[in-house]
């Protein structure tokens, strides 16, 4: 649901109210549910909010990829042995993902990393 709320919020031409987001979501979520999701996204730094009267207007601070990265970071932060977790994660990467990670760590722009990798030029859904 967080990804859906974030996707709707990213479509907003300006900071949006929870009601605006609710109207554009499929599935008929209750207003209070939308506010709860927005508040959780705010805690994760995926959205920002500004006071507007007695409520807030919301703006996406992250995209879906950024939200996934925040989740990964939270998992990593919750582990005592970060080195072991990172080593295990890297050792399980697919070859293309490993190449992309190496290129990113070397400071190459993501577009260059994708064009240099084998296959279709990178997985769908990644934004630069």
Coordinates of N, CA and C in Angstrom, one line a residue:
X1 N 0.8 -1.2 0.0 CA 0.0 0.0 0.0 C 0.9 1.3 0.0
X2 N 2.0 1.2 0.7 CA 2.9 2.3 0.7 C 3.3 2.7 -0.7
X3 N 3.7 1.7 -1.5 CA 4.2 2.0 -2.9 C 3.0 2.6 -3.7
X4 N 1.8 2.2 -3.5 CA 0.7 2.7 -4.2 C 0.4 4.2 -3.8
X5 N 0.5 4.5 -2.5 CA 0.3 5.8 -2.0 C 1.4 6.7 -2.6
X6 N 2.6 6.2 -2.5 CA 3.7 7.0 -3.0 C 3.6 7.3 -4.5
X7 N 3.2 6.3 -5.3 CA 3.0 6.5 -6.7 C 1.9 7.5 -7.0
X8 N 0.8 7.5 -6.3 CA -0.2 8.5 -6.5 C 0.4 9.9 -6.1
X9 N 1.1 10.0 -5.0 CA 1.6 11.3 -4.6 C 2.6 11.8 -5.5
X10 N 3.4 11.0 -6.2 CA 4.3 11.4 -7.2 C 3.7 12.0 -8.4
X11 N 2.4 11.7 -8.7 CA 1.7 12.2 -9.8 C 1.1 13.6 -9.5
X12 N 1.1 14.0 -8.2 CA 0.5 15.3 -7.8 C 1.3 16.5 -8.4
X13 N 0.7 17.5 -9.0 CA 1.4 18.6 -9.6 C 1.9 19.5 -8.5
X14 N 1.4 19.4 -7.3 CA 1.9 20.2 -6.2 C 1.6 19.4 -4.9
X15 N 2.1 19.9 -3.8 CA 1.8 19.2 -2.5 C 0.3 18.9 -2.4
X16 N 0.0 17.6 -2.0 CA -1.4 17.2 -2.0 C -1.9 16.8 -0.6
X17 N -3.1 16.9 -0.4 CA -3.8 16.5 0.8 C -4.0 15.0 0.8
X18 N -4.2 14.5 2.0 CA -4.5 13.1 2.1 C -5.8 12.7 1.4
X19 N -6.7 13.6 1.4 CA -8.0 13.4 0.7 C -7.8 13.3 -0.8
X20 N -6.9 14.1 -1.4 CA -6.5 14.1 -2.8 C -6.0 12.7 -3.1
X21 N -5.0 12.3 -2.3 CA -4.4 10.9 -2.5 C -5.5 9.9 -2.4
X22 N -6.3 9.9 -1.4 CA -7.4 8.9 -1.2 C -8.3 8.8 -2.4
X23 N -8.7 9.9 -3.0 CA -9.6 9.9 -4.2 C -8.9 9.2 -5.4
X24 N -7.6 9.2 -5.5 CA -7.0 8.7 -6.6 C -6.5 7.2 -6.4
X25 N -6.6 6.7 -5.2 CA -6.2 5.3 -4.9 C -7.3 4.4 -5.3
X26 N -6.9 3.2 -5.9 CA -7.9 2.1 -6.1 C -8.1 1.4 -4.8
X27 N -9.2 0.8 -4.7 CA -9.5 -0.1 -3.5 C -10.3 0.6 -2.4
X28 N -10.6 1.9 -2.5 CA -11.4 2.5 -1.5 C -10.9 2.5 -0.1
X29 N -9.6 2.9 0.1 CA -9.1 2.9 1.4 C -9.7 4.1 2.2
X30 N -9.9 3.9 3.5 CA -10.4 4.9 4.4 C -9.4 6.0 4.5
X31 N -10.0 7.2 4.7 CA -9.1 8.4 4.9 C -8.1 8.2 6.0
X32 N -8.5 7.7 7.1 CA -7.6 7.5 8.2 C -6.5 6.5 7.8
X33 N -6.8 5.5 7.0 CA -5.7 4.6 6.5 C -4.7 5.3 5.7
X34 N -5.2 6.2 4.8 CA -4.3 6.9 3.9 C -3.4 7.8 4.8
X35 N -4.0 8.5 5.8 CA -3.2 9.4 6.7 C -2.1 8.5 7.4
X36 N -2.5 7.3 7.9 CA -1.6 6.5 8.6 C -0.4 6.1 7.6
X37 N -0.7 5.7 6.4 CA 0.3 5.3 5.4 C 1.2 6.5 5.2
X38 N 0.6 7.7 4.9 CA 1.4 8.9 4.7 C 2.3 9.2 5.9
X39 N 1.8 9.0 7.1 CA 2.6 9.3 8.3 C 3.8 8.3 8.4
X40 N 3.5 7.0 8.1 CA 4.6 6.0 8.1 C 5.7 6.3 7.0
X41 N 5.2 6.8 5.8 CA 6.1 7.2 4.8 C 7.0 8.4 5.2
X42 N 6.3 9.3 6.0 CA 7.1 10.4 6.5 C 8.1 10.0 7.5
X43 N 7.8 9.1 8.3 CA 8.8 8.5 9.3 C 10.0 7.9 8.6
X44 N 9.7 7.3 7.4 CA 10.8 6.7 6.6 C 11.5 7.7 5.7
X45 N 11.1 9.0 5.8 CA 11.7 10.0 4.9 C 11.4 9.8 3.4
X46 N 10.3 9.1 3.1 CA 9.9 8.9 1.7 C 9.0 10.0 1.3
X47 N 8.3 10.7 2.2 CA 7.5 11.9 1.9 C 7.9 13.0 2.9
X48 N 7.6 14.2 2.4 CA 7.7 15.4 3.3 C 6.3 16.0 3.5
X49 N 6.1 16.7 4.6 CA 4.8 17.3 4.8 C 5.0 18.7 5.3
X50 N 4.0 19.5 5.0 CA 3.9 20.9 5.5 C 2.6 21.2 6.0
X51 N 2.6 21.9 7.2 CA 1.3 22.2 7.8 C 0.5 23.1 6.9
X52 N -0.8 22.8 6.7 CA -1.7 23.7 6.0 C -3.0 23.7 6.7
X53 N -3.2 24.8 7.5 CA -4.3 24.9 8.3 C -4.2 23.9 9.5
X54 N -5.2 23.0 9.6 CA -5.2 22.0 10.7 C -4.7 20.7 10.3
X55 N -4.3 20.6 9.0 CA -3.8 19.3 8.5 C -2.5 19.5 7.8
X56 N -2.1 18.6 6.9 CA -0.9 18.6 6.2 C -1.1 18.5 4.7
X57 N -0.2 19.0 4.0 CA -0.1 18.7 2.5 C 1.2 17.9 2.4
X58 N 1.2 16.9 1.5 CA 2.3 15.9 1.4 C 2.9 16.0 0.0
X59 N 4.2 15.7 0.0 CA 5.0 15.7 -1.2 C 5.9 14.5 -1.2
X60 N 6.0 13.8 -2.3 CA 6.9 12.6 -2.4 C 8.3 13.1 -2.3
X61 N 9.1 12.5 -1.5 CA 10.5 12.8 -1.4 C 11.4 11.6 -1.9
X62 N 10.7 10.6 -2.3 CA 11.4 9.4 -2.8 C 10.5 8.7 -3.9
X63 N 11.1 7.9 -4.7 CA 10.3 7.1 -5.7 C 10.2 5.7 -5.1
X64 N 9.7 4.8 -5.9 CA 9.5 3.4 -5.5 C 10.9 2.8 -5.2
X65 N 11.9 3.1 -6.0 CA 13.2 2.6 -5.8 C 13.8 3.1 -4.5
X66 N 13.6 4.4 -4.3 CA 14.1 5.0 -3.0 C 13.4 4.4 -1.8
X67 N 12.1 4.0 -1.9 CA 11.4 3.4 -0.8 C 12.0 2.0 -0.5
X68 N 12.3 1.3 -1.6 CA 12.9 -0.1 -1.4 C 14.2 0.1 -0.8
X69 N 15.0 1.1 -1.2 CA 16.3 1.3 -0.6 C 16.2 1.6 0.9
X70 N 15.2 2.4 1.2 CA 15.0 2.7 2.7 C 14.7 1.5 3.5
X71 N 13.9 0.6 2.9 CA 13.6 -0.7 3.6 C 14.8 -1.5 3.7
X72 N 15.6 -1.6 2.7 CA 16.9 -2.4 2.8 C 17.8 -1.8 3.9
X73 N 17.9 -0.5 3.9 CA 18.7 0.2 4.9 C 18.2 -0.1 6.3
X74 N 16.9 -0.1 6.5 CA 16.3 -0.4 7.8 C 16.7 -1.8 8.3
X75 N 16.6 -2.8 7.3 CA 17.0 -4.2 7.6 C 18.5 -4.2 8.0
X76 N 19.3 -3.6 7.3 CA 20.7 -3.5 7.6 C 21.0 -2.9 8.9
X77 N 20.3 -1.8 9.2 CA 20.5 -1.1 10.5 C 20.1 -2.0 11.7
X78 N 19.2 -2.9 11.4 CA 18.7 -3.8 12.5 C 19.6 -5.0 12.8
X79 N 20.6 -5.2 12.0 CA 21.5 -6.3 12.2 C 22.7 -6.0 13.0
X80 N 23.2 -6.8 13.8 CA 24.4 -6.6 14.6 C 25.7 -6.7 13.8
X81 N 25.7 -7.6 12.9 CA 26.9 -7.8 12.1 C 26.7 -7.3 10.6
X82 N 26.8 -6.0 10.5 CA 26.6 -5.4 9.2 C 27.5 -6.0 8.1
X83 N 28.7 -6.2 8.4 CA 29.7 -6.8 7.5 C 29.2 -8.1 6.9
X84 N 28.8 -9.0 7.8 CA 28.3 -10.3 7.4 C 27.0 -10.2 6.5
X85 N 26.1 -9.3 6.9 CA 24.9 -9.1 6.1 C 25.3 -8.6 4.7
X86 N 26.1 -7.6 4.6 CA 26.5 -7.0 3.3 C 27.2 -8.1 2.5
X87 N 28.1 -8.8 3.1 CA 28.9 -9.8 2.4 C 27.9 -10.9 1.8
X88 N 27.0 -11.3 2.6 CA 26.0 -12.3 2.2 C 25.1 -11.8 1.0
X89 N 24.7 -10.5 1.2 CA 23.9 -9.9 0.1 C 24.7 -9.8 -1.2
X90 N 25.9 -9.3 -1.2 CA 26.7 -9.2 -2.4 C 27.0 -10.5 -3.0
X91 N 27.3 -11.5 -2.2 CA 27.6 -12.9 -2.7 C 26.4 -13.5 -3.4
X92 N 25.2 -13.1 -3.1 CA 24.0 -13.6 -3.7 C 23.5 -12.8 -4.9
X93 N 24.2 -11.8 -5.3 CA 23.7 -11.0 -6.4 C 23.9 -11.7 -7.7
X94 N 22.9 -11.4 -8.6 CA 23.1 -11.9 -10.0 C 24.2 -11.2 -10.7
X95 N 24.8 -11.8 -11.7 CA 26.0 -11.2 -12.3 C 25.7 -9.7 -12.8
X96 N 24.6 -9.5 -13.4 CA 24.3 -8.2 -13.9 C 24.2 -7.2 -12.7
X97 N 23.5 -7.6 -11.7 CA 23.4 -6.7 -10.5 C 24.7 -6.4 -9.9
X98 N 25.6 -7.4 -9.9 CA 26.9 -7.2 -9.3 C 27.7 -6.2 -10.2
X99 N 27.6 -6.3 -11.5 CA 28.3 -5.4 -12.4 C 27.8 -4.0 -12.1
X100 N 26.5 -3.8 -12.0 CA 25.8 -2.5 -11.8 C 26.3 -1.9 -10.5
X101 N 26.3 -2.8 -9.4 CA 26.8 -2.3 -8.1 C 28.2 -1.8 -8.2
X102 N 29.1 -2.6 -8.8 CA 30.5 -2.2 -9.0 C 30.6 -0.9 -9.7
X103 N 29.9 -0.7 -10.8 CA 29.9 0.5 -11.5 C 29.4 1.7 -10.7
X104 N 28.4 1.5 -9.9 CA 27.8 2.6 -9.0 C 28.8 2.9 -8.0
X105 N 29.5 1.9 -7.4 CA 30.5 2.2 -6.3 C 31.7 2.9 -6.9
X106 N 32.0 2.6 -8.1 CA 33.1 3.3 -8.8 C 32.8 4.7 -9.2
X107 N 31.6 5.1 -9.1 CA 31.2 6.4 -9.4 C 30.7 6.7 -10.8
X108 N 30.5 5.6 -11.6 CA 30.0 5.7 -12.9 C 28.5 6.1 -12.9
X109 N 28.1 7.0 -13.8 CA 26.7 7.3 -13.9 C 25.9 6.0 -14.2
X110 N 24.7 5.9 -13.7 CA 23.9 4.7 -13.8 C 23.6 4.3 -15.3
X111 N 23.4 5.3 -16.1 CA 23.2 5.1 -17.6 C 24.4 4.4 -18.2
X112 N 25.6 4.8 -17.8 CA 26.8 4.1 -18.3 C 26.9 2.7 -17.8
X113 N 26.5 2.5 -16.6 CA 26.6 1.1 -16.0 C 25.6 0.2 -16.7
X114 N 24.4 0.7 -17.0 CA 23.4 -0.1 -17.7 C 23.9 -0.4 -19.1
X115 N 24.4 0.6 -19.9 CA 24.7 0.3 -21.2 C 25.9 -0.6 -21.4
X116 N 26.8 -0.7 -20.3 CA 27.9 -1.6 -20.3 C 27.6 -3.0 -19.9
X117 N 26.4 -3.2 -19.3 CA 26.1 -4.5 -18.8 C 25.4 -5.3 -19.9
X118 N 25.6 -6.6 -19.8 CA 25.0 -7.5 -20.7 C 23.5 -7.5 -20.6
X119 N 22.8 -7.9 -21.6 CA 21.3 -8.1 -21.5 C 20.6 -6.9 -22.1
X120 N 19.5 -6.6 -21.5 CA 18.6 -5.6 -22.0 C 18.8 -4.2 -21.6
X121 N 19.9 -4.0 -20.9 CA 20.2 -2.6 -20.4 C 19.7 -2.3 -19.1
X122 N 19.4 -3.3 -18.3 CA 19.0 -3.1 -16.9 C 17.6 -3.5 -16.6
X123 N 17.3 -3.8 -15.4 CA 16.0 -4.2 -15.0 C 15.0 -3.0 -15.1
X124 N 13.7 -3.3 -15.4 CA 12.7 -2.3 -15.5 C 12.4 -1.8 -14.1
X125 N 12.0 -0.5 -14.1 CA 11.5 0.1 -12.8 C 12.6 0.9 -12.1
X126 N 13.8 0.9 -12.6 CA 14.9 1.6 -11.9 C 14.9 3.0 -12.6
X127 N 15.0 4.0 -11.7 CA 15.1 5.4 -12.2 C 16.4 6.0 -11.8
X128 N 16.9 6.8 -12.6 CA 18.2 7.4 -12.3 C 18.1 8.7 -11.6

